[in-house]
C-alpha cells in the first residue's frame, strides 16, 4: 500500500488528544452558574482585556465549555443577526474562528478581507466607515495593524465592536482563548482559593510591550493572581515593558521575573506560552531569536505549551504528538469562547438598546 493510500484509509481522529468533551464537561461542573456578569457585557464594545473582571471571565469560560461539551443541544440565538467581519491584516485563526462561531450561532456574515476593496483605498476615514457599519450589521469584529483604528471607529459606532487584534496593542479575545484553555486544563485553579503548592508557574516567551497577545494575556492572568505563583518572562530584549505596564500587573497581584535564558527555567514551568512575532505597521517582526522549544527541551513532566500561532521556527513540529501540545486545543477552544462572547454581547442587544435610561 502506498503512503497516500494509507493516509486515505486512516480513520480521522482528533489530533491533540485534548479535544474530547470530558474537559469542558468537567469545567462546567466545577464552576457554578451565575447569569448576572454576562448581562453586564451585553451591547458593550470589547477592546481590552482590562474590561473583563474575574466573575465575567468565569461565566464566559463556563458558557464556552457548555457550547463545547453539548454542540448537539445548541439552539441558534443569533438567527437574523449580521456580523461584519473586517480583517485589514492577515489572519487564519481569529477570522475563521469568529466566523465559525457566528455561523454555529445561526447568524449571517459580511466579510472584508482586504481594506483595498473598501473606501479606505480612496481615503475614506474610519469614522465614516463606522457610520456605514451602523446601518449594515449588528456587531463588528475588527483586525487592524494600526493600534488606533479600533479607537477611531468607536467614536462613530452605535453597534458593538470587538477588537480582534490592533497592532501591538491588544488581542483580548486571544487572551480569552488562552485562559479558557488553562481553565479546561486545571479547573480547580479557577474556583477561588488555591493552595500555595498547587499554584502554577507560567513562562511567557515574548515581549509584553511589543506583542499584543502577550499584553492581553498578562492583563487577563492578572484577574487570577491566586492561581499563579509566578510569571516568568523569557526575552532577549532590553526593554520588555511599556511605562507603567509592569507596575499595573504587579498591582493586580502577579509576581513577575524576567530572564534571558530558556532552558535553565523550563524545568520549573507548568505552562509555557511561546510567541515570536509582533505586528508592526503592515508587516511583522520576528522576535525571540534563539528561544525555541523542541521535543528535547527540558520541559517539566505534565507541563503544557500554548502558542497563539502562526507557528514559526520557535516551536518544533516534533512536539505536536506529545502531551505538551495544548496549542491545538487552544486554537480549537477559540471557537467556543468566541461563541460565548458573541452570544453575551449580541443576543440581548435589542433588549438593552430598547430599554429607556432610568
Ligand atoms: N492567534 C492569531 O491571532 O492568529 P491569526 O493571526 O491567524 O488570527
CSV table of C-alpha atoms and ligand atoms in Angstrom, one decimal:
chain,number,residue,atom,x,y,z
A,1,UNK,CA,0.0,0.0,0.0
A,2,UNK,CA,1.4,3.4,-0.9
A,3,UNK,CA,1.7,6.2,1.7
A,4,UNK,CA,-1.2,8.1,0.1
A,5,UNK,CA,-3.4,5.0,0.2
A,6,UNK,CA,-2.5,4.6,3.9
A,7,UNK,CA,-3.4,8.2,4.6
A,8,UNK,CA,-6.8,7.9,2.8
A,9,UNK,CA,-7.7,4.7,4.7
A,10,UNK,CA,-6.7,6.0,8.2
A,11,UNK,CA,-9.8,6.8,10.4
A,12,UNK,CA,-9.9,10.5,11.3
A,13,UNK,CA,-9.1,11.3,15.0
A,14,UNK,CA,-8.7,14.5,17.0
A,15,UNK,CA,-5.0,15.2,16.6
A,16,UNK,CA,-4.2,16.7,20.0
A,17,UNK,CA,-5.9,14.2,22.3
A,18,UNK,CA,-7.4,17.1,24.4
A,19,UNK,CA,-10.3,17.8,22.1
A,20,UNK,CA,-12.8,15.5,23.8
A,21,UNK,CA,-15.8,16.7,25.7
A,22,UNK,CA,-14.7,15.4,29.1
A,23,UNK,CA,-12.6,18.5,29.9
A,24,UNK,CA,-15.3,21.1,29.0
A,25,UNK,CA,-17.8,19.0,30.9
A,26,UNK,CA,-15.6,19.0,34.0
A,27,UNK,CA,-15.2,22.7,33.7
A,28,UNK,CA,-19.0,23.2,33.6
A,29,UNK,CA,-19.3,21.1,36.7
A,30,UNK,CA,-16.5,23.0,38.5
A,31,UNK,CA,-17.9,26.5,38.1
A,32,UNK,CA,-21.3,27.5,39.5
A,33,UNK,CA,-23.6,29.3,37.0
A,34,UNK,CA,-24.3,33.0,37.6
A,35,UNK,CA,-26.0,34.8,34.7
A,36,UNK,CA,-25.5,38.3,36.1
A,37,UNK,CA,-21.9,39.0,35.0
A,38,UNK,CA,-22.7,38.2,31.4
A,39,UNK,CA,-25.6,40.6,31.4
A,40,UNK,CA,-23.1,43.3,32.2
A,41,UNK,CA,-21.3,42.9,28.8
A,42,UNK,CA,-24.5,42.9,26.7
A,43,UNK,CA,-24.3,45.6,23.9
A,44,UNK,CA,-20.8,46.6,25.1
A,45,UNK,CA,-17.6,47.1,22.9
A,46,UNK,CA,-14.8,44.7,23.6
A,47,UNK,CA,-11.4,46.5,23.1
A,48,UNK,CA,-9.2,45.4,26.0
A,49,UNK,CA,-8.6,42.6,28.4
A,50,UNK,CA,-9.0,45.2,31.1
A,51,UNK,CA,-12.7,45.2,30.6
A,52,UNK,CA,-13.2,41.7,31.9
A,53,UNK,CA,-13.5,41.2,35.6
A,54,UNK,CA,-12.9,37.8,37.2
A,55,UNK,CA,-16.7,36.9,37.6
A,56,UNK,CA,-17.3,37.7,33.9
A,57,UNK,CA,-14.4,35.6,32.7
A,58,UNK,CA,-15.5,32.6,34.9
A,59,UNK,CA,-19.0,32.8,33.3
A,60,UNK,CA,-17.7,33.2,29.8
A,61,UNK,CA,-15.5,30.1,30.3
A,62,UNK,CA,-18.4,28.2,31.7
A,63,UNK,CA,-20.7,29.1,28.8
A,64,UNK,CA,-17.9,28.3,26.3
A,65,UNK,CA,-17.5,24.9,27.9
A,66,UNK,CA,-21.2,24.3,27.6
A,67,UNK,CA,-21.1,25.1,23.9
A,68,UNK,CA,-18.0,22.8,23.5
A,69,UNK,CA,-19.5,19.9,25.5
A,70,UNK,CA,-23.0,19.9,24.1
A,71,UNK,CA,-23.0,21.1,20.4
A,72,UNK,CA,-26.0,18.9,19.6
A,73,UNK,CA,-28.1,20.8,22.1
A,74,UNK,CA,-27.2,24.1,20.6
A,75,UNK,CA,-30.1,26.4,19.6
A,76,UNK,CA,-29.4,29.4,17.3
A,77,UNK,CA,-29.6,32.5,19.4
A,78,UNK,CA,-28.2,34.9,16.7
A,79,UNK,CA,-30.5,33.9,13.8
A,80,UNK,CA,-31.3,37.1,11.8
A,81,UNK,CA,-28.2,39.0,13.2
A,82,UNK,CA,-25.4,40.1,10.9
A,83,UNK,CA,-21.7,40.1,11.7
A,84,UNK,CA,-19.3,42.5,9.9
A,85,UNK,CA,-16.0,40.7,9.9
A,86,UNK,CA,-13.5,43.3,9.0
A,87,UNK,CA,-9.9,42.0,8.7
A,88,UNK,CA,-7.5,44.6,7.5
A,89,UNK,CA,-4.5,42.4,8.3
A,90,UNK,CA,-3.9,38.7,7.5
A,91,UNK,CA,-5.4,36.1,9.9
A,92,UNK,CA,-6.1,32.4,9.8
A,93,UNK,CA,-7.4,31.6,13.3
A,94,UNK,CA,-9.1,34.7,14.5
A,95,UNK,CA,-11.2,35.4,11.4
A,96,UNK,CA,-12.1,31.8,10.8
A,97,UNK,CA,-12.9,31.0,14.4
A,98,UNK,CA,-15.0,34.2,14.8
A,99,UNK,CA,-16.9,33.3,11.6
A,100,UNK,CA,-17.2,29.7,12.6
A,101,UNK,CA,-18.6,30.8,16.0
A,102,UNK,CA,-21.1,33.2,14.3
A,103,UNK,CA,-22.3,30.5,11.8
A,104,UNK,CA,-22.7,28.0,14.7
A,105,UNK,CA,-24.9,30.6,16.5
A,106,UNK,CA,-27.1,30.9,13.4
A,107,UNK,CA,-26.1,34.4,12.3
A,108,UNK,CA,-25.2,35.8,8.8
A,109,UNK,CA,-21.8,37.3,7.9
A,110,UNK,CA,-20.4,40.0,5.7
A,111,UNK,CA,-16.6,39.6,5.5
A,112,UNK,CA,-13.9,42.1,4.4
A,113,UNK,CA,-10.5,40.6,4.0
A,114,UNK,CA,-8.8,43.3,2.1
A,115,UNK,CA,-9.1,47.1,3.0
A,116,UNK,CA,-8.3,47.9,-0.6
A,117,UNK,CA,-11.8,46.6,-1.5
A,118,UNK,CA,-13.4,49.3,0.7
A,119,UNK,CA,-13.5,53.0,0.7
A,120,UNK,CA,-10.2,53.0,2.7
A,121,UNK,CA,-8.5,52.7,-0.7
A,122,UNK,CA,-10.0,56.1,-1.6
A,123,UNK,CA,-9.0,57.7,1.7
A,124,UNK,CA,-12.3,57.3,3.5
A,125,UNK,CA,-12.0,57.8,7.2
A,126,UNK,CA,-12.6,55.0,9.7
A,127,UNK,CA,-15.2,57.2,11.4
A,128,UNK,CA,-17.2,57.4,8.2
A,129,UNK,CA,-16.8,53.7,7.6
A,130,UNK,CA,-18.0,53.1,11.2
A,131,UNK,CA,-21.1,55.2,10.5
A,132,UNK,CA,-21.9,53.0,7.5
A,133,UNK,CA,-21.3,49.8,9.5
A,134,UNK,CA,-24.0,51.0,12.0
A,135,UNK,CA,-26.6,50.6,9.2
A,136,UNK,CA,-25.4,47.3,7.8
A,137,UNK,CA,-24.7,44.9,10.7
A,138,UNK,CA,-25.3,44.1,14.4
A,139,UNK,CA,-21.7,43.8,15.5
A,140,UNK,CA,-18.2,44.3,14.1
A,141,UNK,CA,-15.1,42.2,14.6
A,142,UNK,CA,-12.1,44.3,13.6
A,143,UNK,CA,-8.5,43.3,12.9
A,144,UNK,CA,-6.1,46.0,12.1
A,145,UNK,CA,-2.3,46.6,12.1
A,146,UNK,CA,-3.0,50.1,13.4
A,147,UNK,CA,-3.2,50.4,17.2
A,148,UNK,CA,-5.6,53.4,16.9
A,149,UNK,CA,-8.0,52.0,14.3
A,150,UNK,CA,-10.4,50.4,16.8
A,151,UNK,CA,-10.4,53.5,19.0
A,152,UNK,CA,-11.1,55.8,16.0
A,153,UNK,CA,-14.1,53.6,15.0
A,154,UNK,CA,-15.5,53.7,18.5
A,155,UNK,CA,-16.3,57.4,18.0
A,156,UNK,CA,-18.9,56.8,15.3
A,157,UNK,CA,-20.3,53.4,16.3
A,158,UNK,CA,-23.8,52.6,17.6
A,159,UNK,CA,-23.2,48.8,17.4
A,160,UNK,CA,-20.6,46.9,19.4
A,161,UNK,CA,-17.1,46.4,18.1
A,162,UNK,CA,-14.8,43.5,19.1
A,163,UNK,CA,-11.1,44.1,18.8
A,164,UNK,CA,-9.6,41.1,17.0
A,165,UNK,CA,-6.0,42.5,17.3
A,166,UNK,CA,-4.9,46.1,16.9
A,167,UNK,CA,-1.2,46.5,16.0
A,168,UNK,CA,1.0,45.8,19.0
A,169,UNK,CA,-1.7,47.0,21.4
A,170,UNK,CA,-4.1,44.2,22.4
A,171,UNK,CA,-5.8,40.9,21.3
A,172,UNK,CA,-8.3,40.4,24.1
A,173,UNK,CA,-10.2,37.5,22.5
A,174,UNK,CA,-6.9,35.6,22.0
A,175,UNK,CA,-6.4,36.0,25.7
A,176,UNK,CA,-9.9,34.6,26.3
A,177,UNK,CA,-8.9,31.6,24.3
A,178,UNK,CA,-5.6,31.2,26.2
A,179,UNK,CA,-7.1,31.4,29.7
A,180,UNK,CA,-10.1,29.2,28.6
A,181,UNK,CA,-7.5,26.6,27.7
A,182,UNK,CA,-6.0,26.9,31.2
A,183,UNK,CA,-9.4,26.6,32.8
A,184,UNK,CA,-10.1,23.3,30.9
A,185,UNK,CA,-6.6,22.0,31.8
A,186,UNK,CA,-6.9,22.8,35.6
A,187,UNK,CA,-10.5,23.9,36.5
A,188,UNK,CA,-9.6,23.9,40.2
A,189,UNK,CA,-7.3,27.0,39.6
A,190,UNK,CA,-10.5,29.0,38.8
A,191,UNK,CA,-12.6,28.1,41.8
A,192,UNK,CA,-11.2,30.6,44.3
A,193,UNK,CA,-8.5,29.9,46.9
A,194,UNK,CA,-5.6,27.8,45.6
A,195,UNK,CA,-3.1,26.2,48.0
A,196,UNK,CA,0.4,27.6,47.5
A,197,UNK,CA,1.8,24.2,46.3
A,198,UNK,CA,-1.0,23.9,43.7
A,199,UNK,CA,-0.3,27.4,42.2
A,200,UNK,CA,1.3,27.3,38.7
A,201,UNK,CA,4.4,29.0,37.3
A,202,UNK,CA,3.7,30.4,33.9
A,203,UNK,CA,6.6,31.1,31.5
A,204,UNK,CA,6.0,33.6,28.6
A,205,UNK,CA,8.5,33.6,25.8
A,206,UNK,CA,7.8,37.0,24.3
A,207,UNK,CA,7.9,40.8,24.8
A,208,UNK,CA,5.0,42.3,26.7
A,209,UNK,CA,5.4,45.8,25.3
A,210,UNK,CA,5.5,44.7,21.6
A,211,UNK,CA,3.3,41.6,21.4
A,212,UNK,CA,-0.5,42.2,21.6
A,213,UNK,CA,-1.2,38.6,22.6
A,214,UNK,CA,1.3,38.8,25.5
A,215,UNK,CA,0.0,42.2,26.6
A,216,UNK,CA,-3.6,40.9,26.7
A,217,UNK,CA,-2.8,37.6,28.3
A,218,UNK,CA,-0.8,39.2,31.1
A,219,UNK,CA,-3.7,41.5,31.9
A,220,UNK,CA,-6.2,38.6,31.9
A,221,UNK,CA,-3.9,36.5,34.1
A,222,UNK,CA,-3.9,39.4,36.5
A,223,UNK,CA,-7.6,38.5,37.2
A,224,UNK,CA,-6.4,35.2,38.7
A,225,UNK,CA,-3.3,36.0,40.8
A,226,UNK,CA,-4.4,33.5,43.5
A,227,UNK,CA,-3.7,30.7,40.9
A,228,UNK,CA,-0.3,31.8,39.8
A,229,UNK,CA,2.8,31.5,41.8
A,230,UNK,CA,5.0,33.4,39.3
A,231,UNK,CA,5.0,34.7,35.7
A,232,UNK,CA,8.5,34.3,34.2
A,233,UNK,CA,9.1,36.5,31.1
A,234,UNK,CA,11.8,34.9,28.9
A,235,UNK,CA,13.1,37.6,26.5
A,236,UNK,CA,16.3,38.8,24.9
A,237,UNK,CA,15.1,42.4,24.6
A,238,UNK,CA,16.4,45.2,26.8
A,239,UNK,CA,13.1,46.9,27.3
A,240,UNK,CA,10.3,44.5,27.9
A,241,UNK,CA,7.6,46.7,29.4
A,242,UNK,CA,5.9,49.9,28.5
A,243,UNK,CA,5.9,52.7,31.0
A,244,UNK,CA,3.6,51.6,33.8
A,245,UNK,CA,2.9,48.1,32.3
A,246,UNK,CA,4.8,46.1,34.8
A,247,UNK,CA,3.5,48.2,37.7
A,248,UNK,CA,-0.1,47.6,36.6
A,249,UNK,CA,0.4,43.8,36.5
A,250,UNK,CA,2.2,43.8,39.9
A,251,UNK,CA,-0.6,45.9,41.4
A,252,UNK,CA,-3.1,43.2,40.1
A,253,UNK,CA,-1.1,40.6,42.2
A,254,UNK,CA,1.2,39.0,39.6
A,255,UNK,CA,4.7,38.1,40.7
A,256,UNK,CA,7.0,38.8,37.7
A,257,UNK,CA,10.5,37.8,36.8
A,258,UNK,CA,12.4,38.4,33.6
A,259,UNK,CA,15.2,36.1,32.4
A,260,UNK,CA,17.0,35.8,29.0
A,261,UNK,CA,17.8,32.1,29.0
A,262,UNK,CA,15.1,29.5,28.4
A,263,UNK,CA,16.4,26.0,29.2
A,264,UNK,CA,17.5,26.8,32.8
A,265,UNK,CA,14.0,27.9,33.7
A,266,UNK,CA,12.0,25.4,31.6
A,267,UNK,CA,12.0,22.6,34.2
A,268,UNK,CA,10.2,25.0,36.7
A,269,UNK,CA,7.4,25.9,34.4
A,270,UNK,CA,3.9,24.4,34.4
A,271,UNK,CA,2.7,26.5,31.4
A,272,UNK,CA,5.0,27.6,28.6
A,273,UNK,CA,3.4,30.3,26.4
A,274,UNK,CA,5.5,31.0,23.3
A,275,UNK,CA,5.1,33.6,20.6
A,276,UNK,CA,7.7,35.0,18.2
A,277,UNK,CA,6.0,37.6,16.1
A,278,UNK,CA,4.7,41.1,16.6
A,279,UNK,CA,2.8,43.1,14.0
A,280,UNK,CA,4.3,46.5,13.3
A,281,UNK,CA,2.6,48.6,10.7
A,282,UNK,CA,1.8,46.4,7.7
A,283,UNK,CA,4.3,43.7,8.4
A,284,UNK,CA,5.6,41.6,11.2
A,285,UNK,CA,8.8,41.5,13.2
A,286,UNK,CA,10.2,38.2,14.3
A,287,UNK,CA,11.4,38.4,17.9
A,288,UNK,CA,12.9,35.9,20.3
A,289,UNK,CA,15.9,34.8,18.3
A,290,UNK,CA,17.5,31.7,19.8
A,291,UNK,CA,14.5,30.9,22.0
A,292,UNK,CA,12.8,27.8,20.8
A,293,UNK,CA,11.1,24.6,22.0
A,294,UNK,CA,11.7,21.1,20.7
A,295,UNK,CA,10.9,17.6,22.0
A,296,UNK,CA,14.4,17.6,23.5
A,297,UNK,CA,13.8,20.8,25.5
A,298,UNK,CA,13.9,20.2,29.3
A,299,UNK,CA,10.2,20.6,29.9
A,300,UNK,CA,8.7,19.7,33.2
A,301,UNK,CA,6.6,16.4,33.0
A,302,UNK,CA,3.0,17.5,32.8
A,303,UNK,CA,3.9,21.0,31.5
A,304,UNK,CA,1.7,22.3,28.7
A,305,UNK,CA,2.7,24.5,25.8
A,306,UNK,CA,0.5,27.3,24.5
A,307,UNK,CA,1.1,29.3,21.3
A,308,UNK,CA,-1.3,31.8,19.7
A,309,UNK,CA,0.1,30.6,16.3
A,310,UNK,CA,1.0,31.2,13.5
A,311,UNK,CA,4.0,28.9,14.2
A,312,UNK,CA,7.5,29.8,13.2
A,313,UNK,CA,10.8,28.1,13.9
A,314,UNK,CA,10.4,28.8,17.7
A,315,UNK,CA,8.1,25.7,18.1
A,316,UNK,CA,9.2,22.4,16.6
A,317,UNK,CA,6.6,20.2,15.0
A,318,UNK,CA,8.1,17.2,16.8
A,319,UNK,CA,6.2,18.5,19.9
A,320,UNK,CA,2.8,18.1,18.1
A,321,UNK,CA,2.3,14.5,19.1
A,322,UNK,CA,3.4,14.9,22.7
A,323,UNK,CA,1.1,15.6,25.8
A,324,UNK,CA,2.8,19.0,26.0
A,325,UNK,CA,0.8,20.1,22.9
A,326,UNK,CA,-2.1,22.2,24.1
A,327,UNK,CA,-1.7,24.8,21.4
A,328,UNK,CA,-4.1,22.9,19.0
A,329,UNK,CA,-6.7,22.6,21.8
A,330,UNK,CA,-6.2,26.4,22.4
A,331,UNK,CA,-7.0,27.1,18.8
A,332,UNK,CA,-10.0,24.8,18.8
A,333,UNK,CA,-11.3,26.3,22.0
A,334,UNK,CA,-11.2,29.8,20.5
A,335,UNK,CA,-14.4,29.0,18.6
A,336,UNK,CA,-16.4,28.2,21.7
A,337,UNK,CA,-15.1,31.1,23.8
A,338,UNK,CA,-15.9,33.5,20.9
A,339,UNK,CA,-19.3,31.9,20.7
A,340,UNK,CA,-19.8,32.7,24.4
A,341,UNK,CA,-18.6,36.2,24.0
A,342,UNK,CA,-20.7,36.9,20.9
A,343,UNK,CA,-23.8,35.5,22.5
A,344,UNK,CA,-23.3,37.6,25.6
A,345,UNK,CA,-22.6,40.8,23.7
A,346,UNK,CA,-25.2,40.5,20.9
A,347,UNK,CA,-28.1,38.3,21.9
A,348,UNK,CA,-29.7,40.8,24.2
A,349,UNK,CA,-28.7,43.8,22.2
A,350,UNK,CA,-32.2,44.8,21.2
A,351,UNK,CA,-33.5,44.4,24.8
A,352,UNK,CA,-30.6,46.5,26.1
A,353,UNK,CA,-30.9,49.2,23.5
A,354,UNK,CA,-34.7,49.4,23.7
A,355,UNK,CA,-34.6,49.8,27.5
A,356,UNK,CA,-35.1,53.5,28.3
A,357,UNK,CA,-32.5,55.1,30.6
A,358,UNK,CA,-33.6,55.0,34.2
B,1,LIG,N1,-3.7,33.9,17.0
B,1,LIG,C1,-4.0,34.7,16.0
B,1,LIG,O1,-4.2,35.9,16.1
B,1,LIG,O2,-3.8,34.1,14.8
B,1,LIG,P1,-4.3,34.7,13.4
B,1,LIG,O3,-3.3,35.8,13.1
B,1,LIG,O4,-4.2,33.6,12.4
B,1,LIG,O5,-5.6,35.3,13.5
